Amino acid sequence: MRMGPAELVQAAAMARRFYLEGKSKIQIAEEFGVSRFKVARVLETALERDLVRIEIRVPAELDAERSDALRARYGLRHAVVVESPAEAEETPDPENLGEVAADLLGELVNEGDVLGLAWGRSTIHMAAALDRLPPCTVVQLTGVYDAGTAERGSVEAVRRAAQVSGGDAHPIYAPMLLPDAATAGALRHQTGIARAFEYFDKVTVACVSIGSWEPGISTVHDMLSDEERAHYASLGVAAEMSAHLFDAEGRRIGRDLGERCITVKADQLRRVPEVVAIAGGQRKAAAIDAVLRSGLVTSLVTDTSAADYLMTAGPTPKPALSRQDPDGV
């Protein structure tokens, strides 16, 4: 039925009270001398007659639809998809991912938490963009790609996060990959490194990067010899995260490599309540899918380029929040 002018004015007034002023239907009913059921009908009619228009708006760089679809597909706690820069579609981990991840950490980290940061360009960009964090302890989860660049990499990222939060920092002054297991074992017992390792089981929020098995896109790949790369490639490696290798189904392979690395263990990451991965770009898309299938990651910050691949990548994976190990180990 057509609404008369008095009905339109009343509907507009009720809608203003409800949608703009935040008043309850009971409060509106008392003000206008009608039942709350009448108020509900009027508000419903106002929507049907286009008297009220509801818009859901997020910042232009965020893709809310893709974010929600990706979260549901992989059973993630949080998924944030950022528009891929038009001029850098082939670039892995666009810098705006780090900026968005910094804002996400500001939401996820609570006072008294232990924040763990693994090596990666994306986590370094994230740390540089941090402008708010509640008081928390910050610990480095992996050694550095090159000890000579520590001041510009993981160590500086840990220091930066601790500075923003006002908490303690526990960096690791050691390479991620060592020549052999004995050297790595000896380094793990050095005082400063051992102190950082003691915090690994206390981490409540971790931030990690993902690499695909190709030059320039995987730190571990770049650190190995040609012979070693060929060996792990023959095992079916598709991705790496914090010096842990995964095949396309998310199963861990090449576990012997971990014996030579200064890094958090996979089972320790699996026990961390919130593990945020920052990774994007078409060249990393398949690697992101593999790591998400491992069950180690609970949240993801990525871009539209990678998200479009992930939404059609193979069979629907197991929910990440179950934290199941594909190896059954």
PDB file of C-alpha atoms in Angstrom, residues 51-271:
ATOM      1  CA  LEU A  51      13.092   5.148   2.475  1.00  0.00           C
ATOM      2  CA  VAL A  52      16.157   3.736   4.219  1.00  0.00           C
ATOM      3  CA  ARG A  53      19.236   2.542   2.368  1.00  0.00           C
ATOM      4  CA  ILE A  54      21.883   0.526   4.180  1.00  0.00           C
ATOM      5  CA  GLU A  55      25.404   0.518   2.762  1.00  0.00           C
ATOM      6  CA  ILE A  56      28.280  -1.615   3.986  1.00  0.00           C
ATOM      7  CA  ARG A  57      31.487   0.214   3.209  1.00  0.00           C
ATOM      8  CA  VAL A  58      35.099  -0.675   3.933  1.00  0.00           C
ATOM      9  CA  PRO A  59      38.252   1.185   2.845  1.00  0.00           C
ATOM     10  CA  ALA A  60      38.741   0.974  -0.915  1.00  0.00           C
ATOM     11  CA  GLU A  61      41.877  -1.156  -0.661  1.00  0.00           C
ATOM     12  CA  LEU A  62      40.077  -3.935   1.249  1.00  0.00           C
ATOM     13  CA  ASP A  63      37.992  -6.527  -0.591  1.00  0.00           C
ATOM     14  CA  ALA A  64      35.386  -7.606   1.947  1.00  0.00           C
ATOM     15  CA  GLU A  65      33.669 -10.157  -0.305  1.00  0.00           C
ATOM     16  CA  ARG A  66      36.854 -12.018  -1.201  1.00  0.00           C
ATOM     17  CA  SER A  67      38.025 -11.815   2.416  1.00  0.00           C
ATOM     18  CA  ASP A  68      34.910 -13.505   3.751  1.00  0.00           C
ATOM     19  CA  ALA A  69      34.899 -16.151   1.009  1.00  0.00           C
ATOM     20  CA  LEU A  70      38.552 -16.992   1.630  1.00  0.00           C
ATOM     21  CA  ARG A  71      38.023 -17.194   5.383  1.00  0.00           C
ATOM     22  CA  ALA A  72      35.153 -19.617   4.901  1.00  0.00           C
ATOM     23  CA  ARG A  73      36.933 -21.797   2.316  1.00  0.00           C
ATOM     24  CA  TYR A  74      39.997 -22.439   4.474  1.00  0.00           C
ATOM     25  CA  GLY A  75      38.271 -22.253   7.852  1.00  0.00           C
ATOM     26  CA  LEU A  76      40.466 -19.350   8.937  1.00  0.00           C
ATOM     27  CA  ARG A  77      39.854 -17.124  11.926  1.00  0.00           C
ATOM     28  CA  HIS A  78      40.651 -13.992   9.912  1.00  0.00           C
ATOM     29  CA  ALA A  79      41.294 -13.409   6.209  1.00  0.00           C
ATOM     30  CA  VAL A  80      42.027  -9.924   4.902  1.00  0.00           C
ATOM     31  CA  VAL A  81      42.316  -9.447   1.148  1.00  0.00           C
ATOM     32  CA  VAL A  82      43.899  -6.259  -0.158  1.00  0.00           C
ATOM     33  CA  GLU A  83      43.632  -4.936  -3.709  1.00  0.00           C
ATOM     34  CA  SER A  84      46.705  -5.899  -5.729  1.00  0.00           C
ATOM     35  CA  PRO A  85      48.640  -2.884  -7.019  1.00  0.00           C
ATOM     36  CA  ALA A  86      47.925  -2.631 -10.752  1.00  0.00           C
ATOM     37  CA  GLU A  87      51.552  -1.851 -11.522  1.00  0.00           C
ATOM     38  CA  ALA A  88      52.928  -4.814  -9.553  1.00  0.00           C
ATOM     39  CA  GLU A  89      50.709  -7.832 -10.273  1.00  0.00           C
ATOM     40  CA  GLU A  90      53.697 -10.157 -10.526  1.00  0.00           C
ATOM     41  CA  THR A  91      55.395  -8.810  -7.416  1.00  0.00           C
ATOM     42  CA  PRO A  92      55.200 -11.107  -4.382  1.00  0.00           C
ATOM     43  CA  ASP A  93      54.123  -9.561  -1.084  1.00  0.00           C
ATOM     44  CA  PRO A  94      53.176  -6.000  -2.098  1.00  0.00           C
ATOM     45  CA  GLU A  95      54.185  -3.553   0.641  1.00  0.00           C
ATOM     46  CA  ASN A  96      50.566  -2.606   1.377  1.00  0.00           C
ATOM     47  CA  LEU A  97      50.121  -6.114   2.821  1.00  0.00           C
ATOM     48  CA  GLY A  98      52.518  -5.170   5.608  1.00  0.00           C
ATOM     49  CA  GLU A  99      50.569  -2.018   6.368  1.00  0.00           C
ATOM     50  CA  VAL A 100      47.275  -3.893   6.645  1.00  0.00           C
ATOM     51  CA  ALA A 101      48.925  -6.663   8.697  1.00  0.00           C
ATOM     52  CA  ALA A 102      50.245  -4.028  11.104  1.00  0.00           C
ATOM     53  CA  ASP A 103      46.686  -2.815  11.701  1.00  0.00           C
ATOM     54  CA  LEU A 104      45.501  -6.413  12.135  1.00  0.00           C
ATOM     55  CA  LEU A 105      48.144  -7.107  14.781  1.00  0.00           C
ATOM     56  CA  GLY A 106      46.966  -3.993  16.578  1.00  0.00           C
ATOM     57  CA  GLU A 107      43.596  -5.735  16.874  1.00  0.00           C
ATOM     58  CA  LEU A 108      44.834  -9.228  17.732  1.00  0.00           C
ATOM     59  CA  VAL A 109      47.586  -8.585  20.271  1.00  0.00           C
ATOM     60  CA  ASN A 110      46.510  -8.049  23.866  1.00  0.00           C
ATOM     61  CA  GLU A 111      48.423  -6.734  26.825  1.00  0.00           C
ATOM     62  CA  GLY A 112      50.740  -9.386  28.227  1.00  0.00           C
ATOM     63  CA  ASP A 113      50.867 -11.436  25.003  1.00  0.00           C
ATOM     64  CA  VAL A 114      54.067 -12.833  23.534  1.00  0.00           C
ATOM     65  CA  LEU A 115      54.373 -11.803  19.881  1.00  0.00           C
ATOM     66  CA  GLY A 116      56.617 -13.924  17.664  1.00  0.00           C
ATOM     67  CA  LEU A 117      58.045 -12.609  14.382  1.00  0.00           C
ATOM     68  CA  ALA A 118      59.595 -14.898  11.777  1.00  0.00           C
ATOM     69  CA  TRP A 119      62.002 -13.708   9.092  1.00  0.00           C
ATOM     70  CA  GLY A 120      60.466 -12.424   5.879  1.00  0.00           C
ATOM     71  CA  ARG A 121      60.209  -9.294   3.770  1.00  0.00           C
ATOM     72  CA  SER A 122      56.504  -9.061   4.522  1.00  0.00           C
ATOM     73  CA  THR A 123      57.015  -9.212   8.294  1.00  0.00           C
ATOM     74  CA  ILE A 124      59.746  -6.587   8.013  1.00  0.00           C
ATOM     75  CA  HIS A 125      57.350  -4.307   6.102  1.00  0.00           C
ATOM     76  CA  MET A 126      54.692  -5.027   8.729  1.00  0.00           C
ATOM     77  CA  ALA A 127      56.981  -4.083  11.619  1.00  0.00           C
ATOM     78  CA  ALA A 128      57.989  -0.847   9.896  1.00  0.00           C
ATOM     79  CA  ALA A 129      54.303   0.100   9.569  1.00  0.00           C
ATOM     80  CA  LEU A 130      53.387  -0.612  13.210  1.00  0.00           C
ATOM     81  CA  ASP A 131      52.076   2.404  15.097  1.00  0.00           C
ATOM     82  CA  ARG A 132      50.147   0.746  17.929  1.00  0.00           C
ATOM     83  CA  LEU A 133      50.563  -2.363  20.036  1.00  0.00           C
ATOM     84  CA  PRO A 134      49.602  -3.018  23.647  1.00  0.00           C
ATOM     85  CA  PRO A 135      52.449  -3.847  26.052  1.00  0.00           C
ATOM     86  CA  CYS A 136      53.786  -7.252  25.041  1.00  0.00           C
ATOM     87  CA  THR A 137      56.976  -9.286  24.760  1.00  0.00           C
ATOM     88  CA  VAL A 138      58.378  -9.643  21.234  1.00  0.00           C
ATOM     89  CA  VAL A 139      60.526 -12.615  20.251  1.00  0.00           C
ATOM     90  CA  GLN A 140      62.255 -13.520  17.000  1.00  0.00           C
ATOM     91  CA  LEU A 141      61.158 -16.944  15.719  1.00  0.00           C
ATOM     92  CA  THR A 142      63.888 -17.585  13.143  1.00  0.00           C
ATOM     93  CA  GLY A 143      67.455 -16.697  12.452  1.00  0.00           C
ATOM     94  CA  VAL A 144      68.218 -14.136   9.770  1.00  0.00           C
ATOM     95  CA  TYR A 145      68.798 -14.653   6.062  1.00  0.00           C
ATOM     96  CA  ASP A 146      72.188 -12.971   6.320  1.00  0.00           C
ATOM     97  CA  ALA A 147      73.647 -12.116   9.728  1.00  0.00           C
ATOM     98  CA  GLY A 148      75.345  -9.127   8.114  1.00  0.00           C
ATOM     99  CA  THR A 149      71.950  -7.541   7.342  1.00  0.00           C
ATOM    100  CA  ALA A 150      70.382  -8.170  10.751  1.00  0.00           C
ATOM    101  CA  GLU A 151      70.025  -4.477  11.508  1.00  0.00           C
ATOM    102  CA  ARG A 152      67.819  -4.074   8.426  1.00  0.00           C
ATOM    103  CA  GLY A 153      65.872  -7.286   8.841  1.00  0.00           C
ATOM    104  CA  SER A 154      64.461  -9.544  11.515  1.00  0.00           C
ATOM    105  CA  VAL A 155      66.363  -8.084  14.423  1.00  0.00           C
ATOM    106  CA  GLU A 156      65.250  -4.575  13.579  1.00  0.00           C
ATOM    107  CA  ALA A 157      61.664  -5.784  13.105  1.00  0.00           C
ATOM    108  CA  VAL A 158      61.666  -7.273  16.619  1.00  0.00           C
ATOM    109  CA  ARG A 159      63.162  -4.112  18.057  1.00  0.00           C
ATOM    110  CA  ARG A 160      60.651  -1.939  16.246  1.00  0.00           C
ATOM    111  CA  ALA A 161      57.665  -3.963  17.484  1.00  0.00           C
ATOM    112  CA  ALA A 162      59.001  -3.928  21.048  1.00  0.00           C
ATOM    113  CA  GLN A 163      59.562  -0.183  20.848  1.00  0.00           C
ATOM    114  CA  VAL A 164      55.972   0.422  19.734  1.00  0.00           C
ATOM    115  CA  SER A 165      54.565  -1.852  22.442  1.00  0.00           C
ATOM    116  CA  GLY A 166      56.945  -0.773  25.197  1.00  0.00           C
ATOM    117  CA  GLY A 167      57.714  -4.440  25.911  1.00  0.00           C
ATOM    118  CA  ASP A 168      60.866  -6.554  25.999  1.00  0.00           C
ATOM    119  CA  ALA A 169      62.618  -7.664  22.810  1.00  0.00           C
ATOM    120  CA  HIS A 170      64.328 -11.019  22.326  1.00  0.00           C
ATOM    121  CA  PRO A 171      66.157 -10.987  18.969  1.00  0.00           C
ATOM    122  CA  ILE A 172      68.257 -13.794  17.529  1.00  0.00           C
ATOM    123  CA  TYR A 173      71.705 -12.836  16.258  1.00  0.00           C
ATOM    124  CA  ALA A 174      72.339 -15.899  14.122  1.00  0.00           C
ATOM    125  CA  PRO A 175      71.835 -17.080  10.532  1.00  0.00           C
ATOM    126  CA  MET A 176      68.707 -19.074   9.768  1.00  0.00           C
ATOM    127  CA  LEU A 177      70.601 -21.847   7.972  1.00  0.00           C
ATOM    128  CA  LEU A 178      73.855 -23.404   9.200  1.00  0.00           C
ATOM    129  CA  PRO A 179      76.269 -25.747   7.380  1.00  0.00           C
ATOM    130  CA  ASP A 180      75.384 -28.745   9.552  1.00  0.00           C
ATOM    131  CA  ALA A 181      73.220 -29.892  12.461  1.00  0.00           C
ATOM    132  CA  ALA A 182      76.107 -29.784  14.957  1.00  0.00           C
ATOM    133  CA  THR A 183      76.789 -26.087  14.331  1.00  0.00           C
ATOM    134  CA  ALA A 184      73.095 -25.282  14.582  1.00  0.00           C
ATOM    135  CA  GLY A 185      72.833 -27.239  17.844  1.00  0.00           C
ATOM    136  CA  ALA A 186      75.771 -25.384  19.322  1.00  0.00           C
ATOM    137  CA  LEU A 187      74.265 -22.002  18.419  1.00  0.00           C
ATOM    138  CA  ARG A 188      70.932 -22.921  19.999  1.00  0.00           C
ATOM    139  CA  HIS A 189      72.711 -23.266  23.345  1.00  0.00           C
ATOM    140  CA  GLN A 190      74.304 -19.824  23.228  1.00  0.00           C
ATOM    141  CA  THR A 191      72.871 -17.626  25.986  1.00  0.00           C
ATOM    142  CA  GLY A 192      71.021 -15.024  23.914  1.00  0.00           C
ATOM    143  CA  ILE A 193      69.622 -17.527  21.422  1.00  0.00           C
ATOM    144  CA  ALA A 194      68.638 -19.989  24.147  1.00  0.00           C
ATOM    145  CA  ARG A 195      66.772 -17.192  25.945  1.00  0.00           C
ATOM    146  CA  ALA A 196      64.739 -16.446  22.817  1.00  0.00           C
ATOM    147  CA  PHE A 197      64.009 -20.159  22.322  1.00  0.00           C
ATOM    148  CA  GLU A 198      62.587 -20.325  25.858  1.00  0.00           C
ATOM    149  CA  TYR A 199      59.790 -18.014  24.723  1.00  0.00           C
ATOM    150  CA  PHE A 200      58.715 -20.131  21.758  1.00  0.00           C
ATOM    151  CA  ASP A 201      56.283 -22.178  23.843  1.00  0.00           C
ATOM    152  CA  LYS A 202      54.843 -18.962  25.314  1.00  0.00           C
ATOM    153  CA  VAL A 203      54.026 -17.255  22.000  1.00  0.00           C
ATOM    154  CA  THR A 204      50.358 -16.294  21.740  1.00  0.00           C
ATOM    155  CA  VAL A 205      50.432 -14.465  18.388  1.00  0.00           C
ATOM    156  CA  ALA A 206      52.907 -15.283  15.614  1.00  0.00           C
ATOM    157  CA  CYS A 207      53.534 -13.487  12.338  1.00  0.00           C
ATOM    158  CA  VAL A 208      55.086 -15.489   9.490  1.00  0.00           C
ATOM    159  CA  SER A 209      55.920 -15.240   5.797  1.00  0.00           C
ATOM    160  CA  ILE A 210      55.477 -17.815   3.031  1.00  0.00           C
ATOM    161  CA  GLY A 211      57.833 -18.566   0.155  1.00  0.00           C
ATOM    162  CA  SER A 212      57.384 -20.544  -3.055  1.00  0.00           C
ATOM    163  CA  TRP A 213      60.166 -22.831  -4.262  1.00  0.00           C
ATOM    164  CA  GLU A 214      61.874 -20.554  -6.758  1.00  0.00           C
ATOM    165  CA  PRO A 215      64.711 -18.011  -6.787  1.00  0.00           C
ATOM    166  CA  GLY A 216      63.977 -14.731  -5.049  1.00  0.00           C
ATOM    167  CA  ILE A 217      60.643 -15.963  -3.658  1.00  0.00           C
ATOM    168  CA  SER A 218      62.012 -18.316  -1.002  1.00  0.00           C
ATOM    169  CA  THR A 219      64.723 -17.411   1.477  1.00  0.00           C
ATOM    170  CA  VAL A 220      65.551 -21.048   2.095  1.00  0.00           C
ATOM    171  CA  HIS A 221      65.746 -21.808  -1.625  1.00  0.00           C
ATOM    172  CA  ASP A 222      68.240 -18.978  -2.088  1.00  0.00           C
ATOM    173  CA  MET A 223      70.434 -20.162   0.806  1.00  0.00           C
ATOM    174  CA  LEU A 224      70.847 -23.742  -0.453  1.00  0.00           C
ATOM    175  CA  SER A 225      73.269 -25.149  -3.010  1.00  0.00           C
ATOM    176  CA  ASP A 226      72.060 -26.245  -6.450  1.00  0.00           C
ATOM    177  CA  GLU A 227      72.392 -29.866  -5.400  1.00  0.00           C
ATOM    178  CA  GLU A 228      70.334 -29.326  -2.240  1.00  0.00           C
ATOM    179  CA  ARG A 229      67.640 -27.446  -4.172  1.00  0.00           C
ATOM    180  CA  ALA A 230      67.364 -30.296  -6.630  1.00  0.00           C
ATOM    181  CA  HIS A 231      67.118 -32.811  -3.788  1.00  0.00           C
ATOM    182  CA  TYR A 232      64.217 -31.050  -2.073  1.00  0.00           C
ATOM    183  CA  ALA A 233      62.538 -30.364  -5.408  1.00  0.00           C
ATOM    184  CA  SER A 234      62.609 -34.119  -6.058  1.00  0.00           C
ATOM    185  CA  LEU A 235      60.662 -34.589  -2.802  1.00  0.00           C
ATOM    186  CA  GLY A 236      57.909 -32.372  -4.183  1.00  0.00           C
ATOM    187  CA  VAL A 237      58.509 -29.167  -2.222  1.00  0.00           C
ATOM    188  CA  ALA A 238      55.954 -26.493  -3.115  1.00  0.00           C
ATOM    189  CA  ALA A 239      56.356 -23.994  -0.289  1.00  0.00           C
ATOM    190  CA  GLU A 240      58.396 -23.016   2.736  1.00  0.00           C
ATOM    191  CA  MET A 241      57.559 -21.155   5.903  1.00  0.00           C
ATOM    192  CA  SER A 242      60.063 -20.399   8.654  1.00  0.00           C
ATOM    193  CA  ALA A 243      62.491 -22.946   7.121  1.00  0.00           C
ATOM    194  CA  HIS A 244      59.832 -25.700   7.093  1.00  0.00           C
ATOM    195  CA  LEU A 245      59.104 -27.284   3.714  1.00  0.00           C
ATOM    196  CA  PHE A 246      55.673 -28.399   2.439  1.00  0.00           C
ATOM    197  CA  ASP A 247      54.370 -30.273  -0.569  1.00  0.00           C
ATOM    198  CA  ALA A 248      51.287 -29.147  -2.473  1.00  0.00           C
ATOM    199  CA  GLU A 249      48.965 -30.965  -0.047  1.00  0.00           C
ATOM    200  CA  GLY A 250      50.433 -29.206   2.977  1.00  0.00           C
ATOM    201  CA  ARG A 251      52.460 -32.180   4.188  1.00  0.00           C
ATOM    202  CA  ARG A 252      55.846 -31.422   5.704  1.00  0.00           C
ATOM    203  CA  ILE A 253      58.803 -32.820   3.799  1.00  0.00           C
ATOM    204  CA  GLY A 254      62.583 -32.543   4.065  1.00  0.00           C
ATOM    205  CA  ARG A 255      62.508 -32.498   7.841  1.00  0.00           C
ATOM    206  CA  ASP A 256      66.270 -33.022   7.947  1.00  0.00           C
ATOM    207  CA  LEU A 257      66.654 -29.398   6.863  1.00  0.00           C
ATOM    208  CA  GLY A 258      65.198 -28.237  10.179  1.00  0.00           C
ATOM    209  CA  GLU A 259      68.106 -29.777  12.047  1.00  0.00           C
ATOM    210  CA  ARG A 260      70.387 -27.237  10.382  1.00  0.00           C
ATOM    211  CA  CYS A 261      68.116 -24.257  10.983  1.00  0.00           C
ATOM    212  CA  ILE A 262      67.621 -21.747  13.764  1.00  0.00           C
ATOM    213  CA  THR A 263      63.840 -21.626  13.796  1.00  0.00           C
ATOM    214  CA  VAL A 264      60.692 -22.327  15.770  1.00  0.00           C
ATOM    215  CA  LYS A 265      59.500 -25.933  15.449  1.00  0.00           C
ATOM    216  CA  ALA A 266      56.385 -26.722  13.432  1.00  0.00           C
ATOM    217  CA  ASP A 267      54.654 -28.359  16.398  1.00  0.00           C
ATOM    218  CA  GLN A 268      55.332 -25.219  18.452  1.00  0.00           C
ATOM    219  CA  LEU A 269      53.682 -23.084  15.771  1.00  0.00           C
ATOM    220  CA  ARG A 270      50.717 -25.462  15.757  1.00  0.00           C
ATOM    221  CA  ARG A 271      50.165 -24.721  19.456  1.00  0.00           C
TER     222      ARG A 271
END
